[in-house]
Amino acid sequence: MNKYDVVIAGGGAVGAACAYFLSRDTDLKIALVDLKKSGNASRASAGGLWAIGESVGLGCGVIFFKTLSKLHSEAKGEEVPTMRPHQLPDCFFEFALKSNDMYPDLYEELRTKHDVDFKFERTGLKFIMYNREDELYADQIVSGIPHLSDQIRWLDAEQLKSEEPYVTPDAIGAIDFICDHQVNPYRLVEAYTEAARQNGVELFLNTEIQSVLKEGNRVVGLKTASGDLHCDTLVNATGAWANELYKQATGKDMPVYPVKGQIVLSERMPKIMNGCISTSDCYIAQKDNGEILIGSSTEEKGFDTTNSLDKIQELSRGAMKCLPILNESNIKRCWAGLRPGTPDELPILGKVSGVEGYLNACGHFRTGILTSAITGKLITELVTEQPTSIDLTPFNVSRFDNDPT
Amino acid sequence: MKKSNPVVIVGGGPSGTAAAAMLGKYQIPSIIIDETSKIGGVIYRGPLRNTATLPHLDDNLQRAMSALRTRYEKHKSFIELKLQTRVLGPEGDQHLLLSEGGGLTTLEHNELILATGCHERSVPFPGWQLPGVMLLGGVQLQIKSGLVKPGSKMALLGTGPLLPLVACQLHKAGVDVVGVYEASAFNKLAKEAVALLHKPKLTLNGLSMMSYLKKHQILFHYGYGIVSAQGDKYLEQVSVAPYDDQWRPDRSQAKPLDVDAIGVGYGFVARTQLAMLLGIEHDYSKVSGYIPKLDDNYQSSQKNTYVVGDSSGLLGADAAICEGQIAALNIVHQRGLLDSATMEKERRKIERKHARIKRFRFGFDRFSARQTGLLDLPQDDTVVCRCEQATKKQLTDAIAEGVKDLTTLKMRTRIGMGDCQGKTCSSYALDLLHQAGHDKNTGVIKPRFPLDPIPFTFMEETLNEQV
């Protein structure tokens, strides 16, 4: 019989990180089960480690929450309601920043000990301002996070031009989050996975999960296409599909649902960007092989992963406005991924009361790449019954207990 | 449904044109979309410039080309041609996004026939990226459509009936053909004699090609194949060696041939990118790669979407014509312009012809069945995905590390992430995974929108819907 201490369901960034940290820090017998599904968010991701950017609603969140400049242009002279940047709660800042801090060492460790390279690049994330409204918005962002002022640089038009010469001369300046960087997202997943394998984790790749095995209120394993995998602890890291497994494990529903994001990719270009960029229209990142990645839409359309011209046009126009040189390039590929969304945009982590042998590691919405590292560490701490590096109360699924949705 | 809605046909080759002609016969309008400037498909398109004589092209080909033209001419009042137009993918419900005339348009479809043909199966070996190394169909296209000589001193290597055909065409075009190397042994062909008798005329054609080669002292070697290609900047030499029944070369008997170009032809792959992007279900077949699941009328898992010709499985042009006609007949029937009895009668006639072609073709498929020896031609450092420069070793290492499917292999090695979207490398990668025993849910390099790169500047235009 296949008996493990821990079975991890889902081999995206979060599941693979759990496998890596558990195998690095314990002697437990671990299995990772994964099936590549269409829309898998880790593969679709841009790979931004935008700890501050994402926490204040830029980067991947920028389209979700319209900036002042957008509201003004859409209002066409009408009164614009006062609004604040969409800032996530302090517990999320702590979660994101702690994870972000882990990357430099993690990068070295995976490279030197396991010979895998996830292309960590120190880029910063610049919010480009085109007009007075953008500047007001940037002001609000900065005043909302006084404790992080040392991580923010203001760039005037001249400075921006010297640092990012390909950005449109129409830009009036930028704020730069200096601790926000980027990785290659699928290389990160493959790096965690390969390092975990080298550490002895058994990989059940391309293996379908059929059901959760239970005995009373205890989860005892997974039934898979490769047979039953018994375990003491099951970690649910199945991304946008997490509720399916949760339901089988607990008999209840939790609010994790797919939030579609479309991405546009250019052909390879010479290096035209020194850092990652967010504007009020989109985010833009030049990846390690020269391709320019432009994202992303925010749509609730179930598990649909088709591309649509309206969103691709929106993103492309936003990127061409910022980087006119894109007029000389082609769109090579587009795709769509499914972020595992939750109503409060916080992940769902840890134990479920009344159910033994089960841990949630899901609901990472738009920051699964960034927060995979801390999640792997936290899950390891939970499995080994150590105190956790951060307080997990705000992330427990019980926060939805009285929520009718 | 209004009867006047045109049927949209993607691909103006033998099957697409035959479908349009059959629809025209029943006065149903259709639109043929083709990426080139002429209908006929790769096989029957002919020269892309006007020319009076084509002495290097044989009479059979010229007859087939004019037959296709005649079918089109007879019904052309019902057929609208959209040439030099590329389908970039589906756009919303029941629409295709097209790139034509320097911009984007959409085209609505009720009934859709995909007749997108096939592309060549690329087989990597050391030196395969040298200028002068070409795939066999590409060589043929240069003589047939480009009207240029692909080389002056050439060898052909591969398997199947295209080898002698192209050898004859090259010789007639004035190329010095130094040898033709068929991977399978002659006795394997002899075993298929019964199958080949299903199309006696084609078999005779084959025999006459063989005697043409003999007469002109072009040696045809059975049980031989490519080992590697060498050259400084261009191809200068290839090594060929005897193949065993698994197509493993006996390198100890490898001999060099001085050439400036070669044609390599180990088969074709159904061109299914659009069908996949439309979400049509596919199955894997060893001969054709992934092919759509179809009913007897060539209708796919999506209602009113048909897939015909080589894109539904490789059977060649004659079978493709039959398939286009059957799909069209079904549409005629669905539109209430043909009663069941008549349609069945018509269909059975075409099906009988199709079945004969199939039996003949299956004989050659068995003879040319791809053997695992080909997988070991590349060395560790041989690039197998040329867009992303992924080497064979990167692939075999990833598989040794537990990768069991194409998607994970892509994430690990970047194979298939380049401009060609895996058309060149994915067949080889799939064969490698299958050889390692991973034949369940092995997956595909998923085609991505847009199927061809589009300029960013197109994104600034507003879209015109065509009526």
Coordinates of C-alpha atoms in Angstrom, one line a residue, chain A residues 35-36 38-39 43 184 186-187 190 193-194 197 203-207 264-268 289 291 294 305 307-310 312-313 316-317 320 326-327 329-336, chain B residues 90-92 97 104 106 387-388 400-405 407-408 410-414 416-419 421 440-442 446 448-450 452-463:
Chain A
L35 CA -2.7 17.0 -13.6
K36 CA -2.2 19.8 -16.0
S38 CA -6.5 24.0 -19.0
G39 CA -6.3 27.4 -17.3
R43 CA 1.5 28.4 -16.1
N184 CA 9.9 33.0 -14.7
Y186 CA 6.8 28.0 -14.9
R187 CA 10.5 27.7 -14.3
E190 CA 9.6 23.3 -12.4
T193 CA 9.2 20.3 -8.4
E194 CA 12.7 19.1 -9.5
R197 CA 12.1 15.2 -6.5
L203 CA 5.9 12.7 -8.1
F204 CA 2.6 11.6 -9.5
L205 CA 2.6 13.8 -12.6
N206 CA -0.1 13.7 -15.2
T207 CA -2.2 11.8 -12.7
V264 CA -0.8 39.0 -24.6
L265 CA 2.8 38.1 -25.5
S266 CA 5.0 39.8 -28.1
E267 CA 7.7 38.2 -30.2
R268 CA 11.1 38.3 -28.7
N289 CA 14.0 35.5 -23.2
E291 CA 9.3 38.4 -24.9
I294 CA 1.1 42.2 -21.2
T305 CA -10.1 29.9 -21.0
N307 CA -9.3 34.5 -25.7
S308 CA -11.4 37.4 -26.9
L309 CA -10.4 40.2 -29.1
D310 CA -11.9 43.0 -27.0
I312 CA -6.6 41.6 -26.2
Q313 CA -7.2 45.0 -27.9
S316 CA -2.4 45.8 -26.4
R317 CA -3.5 49.4 -26.7
M320 CA 1.4 50.4 -27.0
L326 CA 5.6 47.8 -29.7
N327 CA 4.1 49.2 -32.9
S329 CA 6.4 44.1 -33.0
N330 CA 3.9 41.3 -33.4
I331 CA 1.6 39.5 -31.0
K332 CA 3.0 36.0 -30.9
R333 CA 0.6 34.3 -28.5
C334 CA -2.3 34.9 -26.1
W335 CA -3.7 32.8 -23.4
A336 CA -5.9 32.9 -20.4
Chain B
P90 CA -12.3 31.7 -33.3
E91 CA -13.6 35.0 -32.0
G92 CA -16.7 34.8 -29.8
L97 CA -11.1 36.1 -36.8
L104 CA -8.6 42.1 -39.1
T106 CA -14.5 38.6 -38.5
C387 CA 12.6 28.2 -32.0
E388 CA 13.7 27.8 -28.4
A400 CA 14.0 10.8 -16.7
E401 CA 13.1 13.3 -14.0
G402 CA 9.4 12.2 -14.1
V403 CA 7.8 14.3 -16.8
K404 CA 5.0 12.3 -18.5
D405 CA 3.2 14.8 -20.6
T407 CA 2.6 20.4 -21.3
T408 CA 5.0 19.7 -18.4
K410 CA 7.1 22.4 -22.5
M411 CA 7.2 24.1 -19.1
R412 CA 10.5 22.4 -18.3
T413 CA 12.3 22.8 -21.6
R414 CA 10.4 25.6 -23.4
G416 CA 7.0 24.4 -28.4
M417 CA 6.9 27.9 -26.9
G418 CA 8.4 29.5 -30.0
D419 CA 6.9 31.1 -33.0
Q421 CA 3.9 26.9 -31.7
K440 CA -2.1 8.1 -21.5
N441 CA -3.1 11.8 -21.4
T442 CA 0.2 12.7 -23.0
K446 CA -1.9 23.6 -27.1
R448 CA -2.7 29.5 -28.9
F449 CA -4.5 32.4 -30.3
P450 CA -3.5 33.9 -32.7
D452 CA -0.2 33.4 -36.9
P453 CA 1.6 36.4 -35.3
I454 CA -0.3 39.6 -35.8
P455 CA 1.1 43.1 -35.7
F456 CA 0.3 45.1 -32.6
T457 CA -0.8 47.9 -34.9
F458 CA -3.8 45.8 -36.0
M459 CA -5.1 46.2 -32.4
E460 CA -5.7 49.9 -33.0
E461 CA -8.2 49.3 -35.8
T462 CA -11.8 48.9 -35.2
L463 CA -13.1 45.6 -36.4

